[in-house]
Amino acid sequence: MEYVNPLTGFRVDGRRPNEMRQLKGEVGVVARADGSALFEMGNTRVIAAVYGPREVQNKGQQVNSKDALVRCEYRMADFSTGDRRRKPKGDRRSTEISLVIRQTMEASILTHLMPRSQIDIFVQVLQADGGTRAACINAATLALADAGIPMRDIVTSCSAGYLCSTPLLDLNYIEDSAGGPDVTVGFLTKMDKVTLLQMDAKLPMDTFETVMDLAIEGCKAIANYIREVLLENTRRLECQRG
Amino acid sequence: MAATAMDHDGGEVVTPGELLGNSSLLAGLGAYADGRCVRASITGHRRLVPPPPGSTDQRSTVEVVGHKAHGAVPQPGSVVIARVTKVMARMASADIMCVDSKAVKEKFTGMIRQQDVRATEIDKVDMFQSYRPGDIVRALVLSLGDARAYYLSTAQNELGVVSAQSITGGTLVPISWTEMQCELTGQIEQRKVAKVE
């Protein structure tokens, strides 16, 4: 199967290799949460809710009382994939992605400002079409900003791959299933720091640098969009307040 | 740099991570220092506060005023309003409800120890004559405490019970710093009463 048309340079869904899927972000979608966000990257749709800072419920998890404890729970809805299947809670993939999101958010949240408290992040995938963990990180960071949690920077995440000798940005499900390498990068755009880097399959080092640079460019584009969403939300709140 | 915004507030709207200035500014609320620059940590309006007159540090303070702040977290030195939940021989357990006039979204557990009830005659404090379950108490956060609760203190005149109910259910009215009287029955009950302002 040809993932990049050699004549026209288009991908199977009509995008160019360095083109992002359509982004859509919305804040305040869960009324009872302190902060919430709905984030779409193409056909991948993720909802995130943030509760806290609140009292630590499981005291044993509180490693040190100087910082806030960040917990994350990741779930895929049964209807989110092509095959409807019931996964047990806490399967290996969910645990791994929960830990990835938690570590990425911990690097950004100013935890020392909220000692002896707990911040809970709940992320649920409503529709999966590749790049779910990147969409989850973007949804979580948007929800944290909506909750007013102080952060060092807005963490954004984007995936990139390498198929048909071409670096591809923001893989969809078909490209993700092709068996090629998949690089996921979490990035602090204003501070220019990488907080997450994951890859499967093999890549030569020079090609890996190219793919990673492409993913970082995608993160910057997502950060610009997320800032626009936050600014728009602030202006709307200001108009409502009078 | 910060995004340009047409706001009648005058301050531009910034998002987390945006640069607010260099080391010639102090980081206030909603901002933090990152090396030699000051960045925003929340979404909101950028605001510049001139230095107070006569201070040694003549740098202005840059703040970010957010529309939606997260729930308050008790800090050492905060004055909190708490509800007593359990009274024991040497301590009383309380749920913190407000921090510095700001409501806590979810409760934090506090503890008033026997030696922190009042400043005088610490050895002779009787916990059951100072607090009852259900009392509303104004207290000062001493420290983060142990793993279970914040340490609270009422060893000041303005701290203590601010609202209570008697055994018969009537409202108790303060009559001295150690006594309250029931409105319905006139029964006098012992409490560590806060000074009414």
CSV table of C-alpha atoms in Angstrom, one decimal:
chain,number,residue,atom,x,y,z
A,1,MET,CA,0.0,0.0,0.0
A,2,GLU,CA,1.3,3.5,-0.8
A,3,TYR,CA,1.1,5.8,2.2
A,4,VAL,CA,2.5,8.7,0.3
A,5,ASN,CA,1.6,9.1,-3.4
A,6,PRO,CA,5.0,9.4,-5.2
A,7,LEU,CA,3.5,11.5,-7.9
A,8,THR,CA,1.5,14.1,-6.0
A,9,GLY,CA,3.0,13.9,-2.6
A,10,PHE,CA,-0.3,13.5,-0.8
A,11,ARG,CA,-1.1,11.0,2.0
A,12,VAL,CA,-4.0,8.7,2.1
A,13,ASP,CA,-6.2,11.3,3.7
A,14,GLY,CA,-5.2,14.1,1.4
A,15,ARG,CA,-2.6,15.8,3.6
A,16,ARG,CA,0.9,16.7,2.8
A,17,PRO,CA,3.7,15.0,4.8
A,18,ASN,CA,4.2,17.9,7.1
A,19,GLU,CA,0.5,18.8,7.6
A,20,MET,CA,-1.4,18.5,10.8
A,21,ARG,CA,-4.9,17.1,11.1
A,22,GLN,CA,-7.6,19.5,11.9
A,23,LEU,CA,-7.5,20.7,15.6
A,24,LYS,CA,-10.4,21.6,17.7
A,25,GLY,CA,-10.3,22.5,21.4
A,26,GLU,CA,-13.0,23.4,23.8
A,27,VAL,CA,-12.8,24.2,27.5
A,28,GLY,CA,-15.4,23.9,30.3
A,29,VAL,CA,-17.1,20.9,28.8
A,30,VAL,CA,-17.6,19.1,32.2
A,31,ALA,CA,-19.6,21.2,34.6
A,32,ARG,CA,-18.6,19.6,37.8
A,33,ALA,CA,-14.9,19.5,37.2
A,34,ASP,CA,-12.5,22.2,38.3
A,35,GLY,CA,-11.2,22.3,34.7
A,36,SER,CA,-12.1,20.4,31.7
A,37,ALA,CA,-11.4,20.3,28.0
A,38,LEU,CA,-12.4,18.5,24.8
A,39,PHE,CA,-9.7,18.1,22.2
A,40,GLU,CA,-9.9,16.7,18.7
A,41,MET,CA,-7.0,15.9,16.4
A,42,GLY,CA,-8.7,14.8,13.2
A,43,ASN,CA,-11.0,11.9,14.1
A,44,THR,CA,-9.3,11.4,17.5
A,45,ARG,CA,-11.5,12.9,20.2
A,46,VAL,CA,-10.4,13.1,23.8
A,47,ILE,CA,-12.1,14.6,26.9
A,48,ALA,CA,-10.1,15.6,30.0
A,49,ALA,CA,-11.2,16.6,33.5
A,50,VAL,CA,-9.1,18.0,36.3
A,51,TYR,CA,-10.1,18.0,40.0
A,52,GLY,CA,-8.0,19.8,42.6
A,53,PRO,CA,-5.9,20.8,44.3
A,54,ARG,CA,-7.7,18.8,46.9
A,55,GLU,CA,-6.7,16.7,49.9
A,56,VAL,CA,-4.6,13.7,49.3
A,57,GLN,CA,-6.9,10.7,49.6
A,58,ASN,CA,-4.3,7.9,49.7
A,59,LYS,CA,-1.7,9.1,52.2
A,60,GLY,CA,0.7,6.4,51.3
A,61,GLN,CA,1.2,7.8,47.8
A,62,GLN,CA,2.4,11.1,49.2
A,63,VAL,CA,6.1,10.7,48.7
A,64,ASN,CA,7.0,14.1,50.1
A,65,SER,CA,4.8,16.8,51.6
A,66,LYS,CA,6.5,19.7,49.8
A,67,ASP,CA,4.9,19.1,46.5
A,68,ALA,CA,1.4,18.4,45.1
A,69,LEU,CA,0.7,14.8,44.1
A,70,VAL,CA,-0.4,14.5,40.5
A,71,ARG,CA,-2.5,11.5,39.6
A,72,CYS,CA,-3.8,10.5,36.2
A,73,GLU,CA,-6.3,8.0,34.9
A,74,TYR,CA,-6.6,7.2,31.3
A,75,ARG,CA,-9.5,5.3,29.8
A,76,MET,CA,-10.6,4.4,26.3
A,77,ALA,CA,-14.3,4.2,25.8
A,78,ASP,CA,-15.5,0.8,24.6
A,79,PHE,CA,-17.0,2.4,21.5
A,80,SER,CA,-13.9,4.5,20.7
A,81,THR,CA,-12.2,1.9,18.4
A,82,GLY,CA,-13.3,0.1,15.3
A,83,ASP,CA,-13.8,-3.1,17.3
A,84,ARG,CA,-16.0,-2.8,20.3
A,85,ARG,CA,-14.2,-4.6,23.1
A,86,ARG,CA,-14.3,-4.4,26.9
A,87,LYS,CA,-10.9,-3.9,28.3
A,88,PRO,CA,-10.4,-4.5,32.0
A,89,LYS,CA,-9.5,-1.4,34.0
A,90,GLY,CA,-5.8,-1.1,34.5
A,91,ASP,CA,-4.6,-3.0,31.5
A,92,ARG,CA,-1.0,-2.7,30.5
A,93,ARG,CA,-1.5,0.0,27.9
A,94,SER,CA,-3.7,2.2,30.0
A,95,THR,CA,-1.3,2.0,32.9
A,96,GLU,CA,1.6,3.0,30.7
A,97,ILE,CA,-0.2,5.9,29.1
A,98,SER,CA,-1.5,7.1,32.5
A,99,LEU,CA,2.1,7.2,33.8
A,100,VAL,CA,3.3,9.0,30.6
A,101,ILE,CA,0.6,11.7,31.0
A,102,ARG,CA,1.3,12.0,34.7
A,103,GLN,CA,5.0,12.5,34.2
A,104,THR,CA,4.6,15.0,31.4
A,105,MET,CA,2.1,17.0,33.5
A,106,GLU,CA,4.3,16.8,36.6
A,107,ALA,CA,7.1,18.4,34.8
A,108,SER,CA,4.9,21.4,33.9
A,109,ILE,CA,2.8,22.0,37.0
A,110,LEU,CA,4.4,24.2,39.7
A,111,THR,CA,3.7,21.5,42.3
A,112,HIS,CA,5.7,23.3,45.1
A,113,LEU,CA,3.0,26.0,45.3
A,114,MET,CA,0.4,23.5,46.5
A,115,PRO,CA,2.0,21.4,49.2
A,116,ARG,CA,0.2,18.4,50.6
A,117,SER,CA,-2.5,18.4,48.0
A,118,GLN,CA,-3.5,16.3,45.1
A,119,ILE,CA,-4.4,17.0,41.5
A,120,ASP,CA,-6.4,14.4,39.6
A,121,ILE,CA,-6.5,14.3,35.9
A,122,PHE,CA,-9.0,12.0,34.2
A,123,VAL,CA,-8.6,11.5,30.4
A,124,GLN,CA,-11.1,9.5,28.3
A,125,VAL,CA,-10.7,8.8,24.6
A,126,LEU,CA,-14.1,9.1,23.0
A,127,GLN,CA,-12.9,8.3,19.5
A,128,ALA,CA,-9.5,6.9,18.5
A,129,ASP,CA,-7.9,7.4,15.1
A,130,GLY,CA,-4.2,7.3,15.9
A,131,GLY,CA,-2.2,9.7,18.0
A,132,THR,CA,-4.3,9.1,21.1
A,133,ARG,CA,-1.6,9.7,23.7
A,134,ALA,CA,-0.6,13.0,22.0
A,135,ALA,CA,-4.2,14.1,22.0
A,136,CYS,CA,-4.6,13.1,25.7
A,137,ILE,CA,-1.6,15.2,26.7
A,138,ASN,CA,-3.0,18.2,24.8
A,139,ALA,CA,-6.4,17.8,26.3
A,140,ALA,CA,-4.9,17.5,29.8
A,141,THR,CA,-2.8,20.6,29.5
A,142,LEU,CA,-5.9,22.5,28.2
A,143,ALA,CA,-7.9,21.3,31.2
A,144,LEU,CA,-5.2,22.2,33.6
A,145,ALA,CA,-5.0,25.7,32.2
A,146,ASP,CA,-8.8,26.0,32.4
A,147,ALA,CA,-8.6,24.9,36.1
A,148,GLY,CA,-6.2,27.7,36.8
A,149,ILE,CA,-3.4,25.4,38.0
A,150,PRO,CA,-0.1,27.3,37.8
A,151,MET,CA,2.1,25.8,35.1
A,152,ARG,CA,5.6,26.5,33.8
A,153,ASP,CA,4.4,26.3,30.2
A,154,ILE,CA,1.8,24.7,28.0
A,155,VAL,CA,2.8,21.2,27.3
A,156,THR,CA,1.8,20.0,23.9
A,157,SER,CA,2.4,16.7,22.2
A,158,CYS,CA,2.5,15.5,18.7
A,159,SER,CA,3.5,12.3,16.9
A,160,ALA,CA,5.5,11.8,13.7
A,161,GLY,CA,6.4,8.8,11.7
A,162,TYR,CA,8.5,7.6,8.8
A,163,LEU,CA,6.9,5.8,5.9
A,164,CYS,CA,7.9,5.4,2.2
A,165,SER,CA,11.2,7.2,3.0
A,166,THR,CA,9.2,10.3,4.0
A,167,PRO,CA,8.8,11.8,7.5
A,168,LEU,CA,5.1,12.1,8.2
A,169,LEU,CA,3.5,14.5,10.8
A,170,ASP,CA,0.6,13.5,13.0
A,171,LEU,CA,-0.1,9.9,12.0
A,172,ASN,CA,-3.6,8.7,11.7
A,173,TYR,CA,-4.7,5.2,12.4
A,174,ILE,CA,-3.9,3.8,8.9
A,175,GLU,CA,-0.4,5.1,9.0
A,176,ASP,CA,0.1,4.1,12.6
A,177,SER,CA,-0.9,0.5,11.7
A,178,ALA,CA,1.6,0.4,8.9
A,179,GLY,CA,4.3,-0.9,11.2
A,180,GLY,CA,6.7,2.0,10.7
A,181,PRO,CA,8.3,3.9,13.5
A,182,ASP,CA,6.1,6.2,15.6
A,183,VAL,CA,7.8,9.1,17.5
A,184,THR,CA,5.8,10.9,20.2
A,185,VAL,CA,7.2,14.2,21.5
A,186,GLY,CA,6.0,16.3,24.4
A,187,PHE,CA,7.3,19.8,24.2
A,188,LEU,CA,7.4,23.0,26.3
A,189,THR,CA,7.2,25.5,23.5
A,190,LYS,CA,8.1,28.8,25.2
A,191,MET,CA,10.9,27.2,27.2
A,192,ASP,CA,12.1,25.1,24.3
A,193,LYS,CA,12.3,21.9,26.3
A,194,VAL,CA,11.4,18.3,25.5
A,195,THR,CA,9.5,16.6,28.3
A,196,LEU,CA,8.4,13.4,26.6
A,197,LEU,CA,10.0,11.3,24.0
A,198,GLN,CA,8.8,7.9,23.0
A,199,MET,CA,9.4,5.8,19.9
A,200,ASP,CA,8.8,2.3,18.7
A,201,ALA,CA,10.4,0.4,15.8
A,202,LYS,CA,13.8,1.3,14.5
A,203,LEU,CA,15.2,4.4,12.9
A,204,PRO,CA,18.7,5.5,11.9
A,205,MET,CA,19.9,8.3,14.0
A,206,ASP,CA,20.0,11.0,11.3
A,207,THR,CA,16.5,10.0,10.2
A,208,PHE,CA,15.3,10.1,13.8
A,209,GLU,CA,16.5,13.7,14.2
A,210,THR,CA,14.5,14.7,11.1
A,211,VAL,CA,11.4,12.9,12.4
A,212,MET,CA,11.8,14.4,15.9
A,213,ASP,CA,12.2,17.9,14.5
A,214,LEU,CA,9.1,17.5,12.5
A,215,ALA,CA,7.2,16.4,15.6
A,216,ILE,CA,8.5,19.4,17.5
A,217,GLU,CA,7.2,21.7,14.7
A,218,GLY,CA,3.8,20.0,15.2
A,219,CYS,CA,4.0,20.7,18.9
A,220,LYS,CA,4.6,24.4,18.3
A,221,ALA,CA,1.6,24.6,16.0
A,222,ILE,CA,-0.6,22.9,18.6
A,223,ALA,CA,0.7,25.3,21.2
A,224,ASN,CA,-0.3,28.2,19.1
A,225,TYR,CA,-3.8,26.8,18.7
A,226,ILE,CA,-4.1,26.1,22.4
A,227,ARG,CA,-3.1,29.6,23.3
A,228,GLU,CA,-5.7,30.9,21.0
A,229,VAL,CA,-8.4,28.8,22.6
A,230,LEU,CA,-7.3,30.0,26.1
A,231,LEU,CA,-7.3,33.7,25.0
A,232,GLU,CA,-10.7,33.3,23.4
A,233,ASN,CA,-12.0,31.7,26.6
A,234,THR,CA,-10.6,34.5,28.7
A,235,ARG,CA,-12.2,37.2,26.5
A,236,ARG,CA,-15.5,35.4,26.6
A,237,LEU,CA,-15.4,35.2,30.4
A,238,GLU,CA,-14.6,38.8,30.6
A,239,CYS,CA,-17.5,39.8,28.4
A,240,GLN,CA,-19.8,37.6,30.6
A,241,ARG,CA,-18.5,39.3,33.7
A,242,GLY,CA,-19.2,42.7,32.2
B,1,MET,CA,6.2,37.8,23.4
B,2,ALA,CA,2.8,38.3,24.9
B,3,ALA,CA,-0.2,38.2,22.6
B,4,THR,CA,-1.7,41.5,21.6
B,5,ALA,CA,-5.2,41.8,23.0
B,6,MET,CA,-7.8,44.6,22.7
B,7,ASP,CA,-9.1,44.6,26.2
B,8,HIS,CA,-10.7,47.4,28.1
B,9,ASP,CA,-8.8,46.2,31.2
B,10,GLY,CA,-5.6,47.6,29.6
B,11,GLY,CA,-3.5,44.5,30.4
B,12,GLU,CA,-2.7,42.1,27.7
B,13,VAL,CA,-3.9,38.5,28.1
B,14,VAL,CA,-1.1,36.0,28.6
B,15,THR,CA,-1.0,32.2,28.8
B,16,PRO,CA,1.2,29.9,30.8
B,17,GLY,CA,4.9,30.1,29.7
B,18,GLU,CA,4.8,33.5,28.1
B,19,LEU,CA,7.5,35.9,28.8
B,20,LEU,CA,6.5,38.8,31.1
B,21,GLY,CA,9.9,40.5,31.5
B,22,ASN,CA,13.5,40.0,32.6
B,23,SER,CA,15.1,40.2,36.0
B,24,SER,CA,14.3,43.9,36.3
B,25,LEU,CA,10.8,42.7,37.4
B,26,LEU,CA,9.7,40.8,40.5
B,27,ALA,CA,7.4,37.7,40.0
B,28,GLY,CA,4.1,38.2,41.7
B,29,LEU,CA,0.9,36.1,41.8
B,30,GLY,CA,0.4,34.0,38.7
B,31,ALA,CA,4.1,34.5,37.6
B,32,TYR,CA,7.3,32.7,38.3
B,33,ALA,CA,11.0,33.4,37.8
B,34,ASP,CA,12.8,31.2,35.3
B,35,GLY,CA,16.5,32.0,35.4
B,36,ARG,CA,16.8,35.7,34.3
B,37,CYS,CA,13.2,36.0,33.0
B,38,VAL,CA,9.7,36.1,34.5
B,39,ARG,CA,7.1,33.9,32.9
B,40,ALA,CA,3.3,33.6,33.4
B,41,SER,CA,2.0,30.5,35.1
B,42,ILE,CA,-1.7,30.9,34.6
B,43,THR,CA,-4.0,32.4,31.9
B,44,GLY,CA,-5.1,36.0,32.6
B,45,HIS,CA,-4.3,39.6,32.3
B,46,ARG,CA,-0.8,40.9,32.8
B,47,ARG,CA,-0.6,43.7,35.4
B,48,LEU,CA,2.3,45.8,36.6
B,49,VAL,CA,2.4,46.9,40.3
B,50,PRO,CA,4.8,49.7,41.1
B,51,PRO,CA,7.1,49.2,44.1
B,52,PRO,CA,5.9,50.4,47.5
B,53,PRO,CA,7.4,53.8,48.4
B,54,GLY,CA,10.4,53.5,50.6
B,55,SER,CA,11.2,49.9,49.9
B,56,THR,CA,14.8,48.9,49.3
B,57,ASP,CA,13.9,46.9,46.2
B,58,GLN,CA,12.8,49.4,43.5
B,59,ARG,CA,11.7,46.8,41.0
B,60,SER,CA,8.1,46.6,39.9
B,61,THR,CA,6.1,43.5,40.4
B,62,VAL,CA,4.4,41.8,37.5
B,63,GLU,CA,1.3,39.8,38.2
B,64,VAL,CA,-1.2,37.8,36.2
B,65,VAL,CA,-4.8,38.1,37.2
B,66,GLY,CA,-6.7,35.0,36.2
B,67,HIS,CA,-10.5,34.7,35.8
B,68,LYS,CA,-10.6,31.3,37.3
B,69,ALA,CA,-8.3,30.5,40.2
B,70,HIS,CA,-7.9,27.0,41.5
B,71,GLY,CA,-9.1,26.1,45.0
B,72,ALA,CA,-7.2,27.5,47.9
B,73,VAL,CA,-4.6,25.4,49.7
B,74,PRO,CA,-3.8,26.1,53.3
B,75,GLN,CA,-0.3,27.6,53.9
B,76,PRO,CA,1.5,28.1,57.1
B,77,GLY,CA,0.4,31.5,58.4
B,78,SER,CA,-3.1,31.4,56.8
B,79,VAL,CA,-6.1,32.1,58.9
B,80,VAL,CA,-8.7,29.4,58.2
B,81,ILE,CA,-12.3,28.7,59.1
B,82,ALA,CA,-12.7,25.1,60.1
B,83,ARG,CA,-15.5,22.9,61.4
B,84,VAL,CA,-14.6,20.7,64.4
B,85,THR,CA,-15.3,17.0,63.6
B,86,LYS,CA,-13.9,15.1,66.5
B,87,VAL,CA,-12.7,16.0,70.0
B,88,MET,CA,-10.3,13.8,71.9
B,89,ALA,CA,-8.5,14.2,75.1
B,90,ARG,CA,-5.4,15.9,73.7
B,91,MET,CA,-6.4,17.1,70.3
B,92,ALA,CA,-9.4,18.1,68.1
B,93,SER,CA,-9.9,17.2,64.5
B,94,ALA,CA,-11.3,19.8,62.1
B,95,ASP,CA,-12.2,20.2,58.5
B,96,ILE,CA,-10.8,23.3,56.9
B,97,MET,CA,-13.5,25.1,54.9
B,98,CYS,CA,-12.1,28.5,54.1
B,99,VAL,CA,-8.6,29.8,53.7
B,100,ASP,CA,-8.1,33.6,54.1
B,101,SER,CA,-11.8,34.3,53.2
B,102,LYS,CA,-11.5,32.0,50.2
B,103,ALA,CA,-13.5,28.8,50.1
B,104,VAL,CA,-11.8,25.5,49.8
B,105,LYS,CA,-13.3,23.4,47.0
B,106,GLU,CA,-12.7,20.2,48.9
B,107,LYS,CA,-11.9,19.8,52.6
B,108,PHE,CA,-8.5,19.6,54.1
B,109,THR,CA,-8.0,18.0,57.5
B,110,GLY,CA,-6.6,20.1,60.3
B,111,MET,CA,-5.8,19.3,63.9
B,112,ILE,CA,-5.8,21.5,67.0
B,113,ARG,CA,-3.5,20.1,69.7
B,114,GLN,CA,-3.9,20.7,73.4
B,115,GLN,CA,-0.9,23.0,73.6
B,116,ASP,CA,-2.3,25.2,70.7
B,117,VAL,CA,-5.7,25.9,72.2
B,118,ARG,CA,-4.8,29.0,74.2
B,119,ALA,CA,-1.8,31.0,75.2
B,120,THR,CA,-2.2,30.8,78.9
B,121,GLU,CA,-2.3,27.8,81.3
B,122,ILE,CA,-1.4,25.4,78.5
B,123,ASP,CA,-1.1,22.4,80.8
B,124,LYS,CA,-4.6,22.8,82.2
B,125,VAL,CA,-6.5,22.9,78.9
B,126,ASP,CA,-9.5,20.6,78.8
B,127,MET,CA,-10.3,19.9,75.2
B,128,PHE,CA,-14.0,19.0,75.9
B,129,GLN,CA,-14.5,22.5,77.5
B,130,SER,CA,-12.9,24.2,74.5
B,131,TYR,CA,-14.5,22.7,71.5
B,132,ARG,CA,-17.5,20.5,70.6
B,133,PRO,CA,-18.1,18.6,67.3
B,134,GLY,CA,-19.9,20.9,64.9
B,135,ASP,CA,-18.3,24.2,66.1
B,136,ILE,CA,-17.1,26.6,63.6
B,137,VAL,CA,-13.6,27.7,64.5
B,138,ARG,CA,-11.3,30.4,63.3
B,139,ALA,CA,-7.7,29.2,63.5
B,140,LEU,CA,-4.2,29.9,62.3
B,141,VAL,CA,-2.2,27.3,60.3
B,142,LEU,CA,0.9,26.6,62.2
B,143,SER,CA,2.6,24.2,59.9
B,144,LEU,CA,1.9,21.5,57.4
B,145,GLY,CA,1.8,19.1,60.3
B,146,ASP,CA,2.3,15.4,60.1
B,147,ALA,CA,1.2,13.1,57.4
B,148,ARG,CA,-2.5,13.3,58.4
B,149,ALA,CA,-3.4,16.8,59.1
B,150,TYR,CA,-2.4,20.5,59.2
B,151,TYR,CA,-1.5,21.9,62.6
B,152,LEU,CA,-3.9,24.6,63.6
B,153,SER,CA,-3.7,27.0,66.5
B,154,THR,CA,-6.2,29.2,68.3
B,155,ALA,CA,-3.8,30.7,70.8
B,156,GLN,CA,-4.8,34.3,70.0
B,157,ASN,CA,-7.7,36.5,71.1
B,158,GLU,CA,-9.2,36.7,67.6
B,159,LEU,CA,-9.0,32.9,67.1
B,160,GLY,CA,-11.4,30.3,68.5
B,161,VAL,CA,-15.0,29.3,68.2
B,162,VAL,CA,-17.0,31.8,66.1
B,163,SER,CA,-20.3,29.9,65.8
B,164,ALA,CA,-21.7,27.0,67.8
B,165,GLN,CA,-24.9,25.3,68.8
B,166,SER,CA,-25.9,24.2,72.2
B,167,ILE,CA,-26.9,20.7,73.3
B,168,THR,CA,-30.6,21.6,72.8
B,169,GLY,CA,-30.0,23.0,69.4
B,170,GLY,CA,-30.1,26.7,70.0
B,171,THR,CA,-27.5,29.2,68.9
B,172,LEU,CA,-24.8,30.0,71.4
B,173,VAL,CA,-24.0,33.6,72.0
B,174,PRO,CA,-20.5,34.6,73.2
B,175,ILE,CA,-20.5,36.2,76.7
B,176,SER,CA,-16.8,35.9,77.5
B,177,TRP,CA,-13.7,34.4,76.1
B,178,THR,CA,-14.4,31.1,77.8
B,179,GLU,CA,-18.2,31.0,77.9
B,180,MET,CA,-21.2,31.0,75.6
B,181,GLN,CA,-24.8,31.1,76.4
B,182,CYS,CA,-27.7,29.4,74.7
B,183,GLU,CA,-30.3,31.7,73.2
B,184,LEU,CA,-33.2,29.4,74.0
B,185,THR,CA,-32.5,27.9,77.4
B,186,GLY,CA,-29.9,30.3,78.9
B,187,GLN,CA,-27.6,27.4,79.5
B,188,ILE,CA,-24.0,28.4,79.7
B,189,GLU,CA,-21.4,26.2,77.9
B,190,GLN,CA,-17.6,26.3,78.0
B,191,ARG,CA,-15.8,27.2,74.8
B,192,LYS,CA,-12.6,28.8,73.6
B,193,VAL,CA,-14.4,31.8,72.1
B,194,ALA,CA,-12.9,34.1,69.5
B,195,LYS,CA,-12.9,37.8,70.1
B,196,VAL,CA,-15.8,39.5,68.3
B,197,GLU,CA,-14.6,42.2,65.9
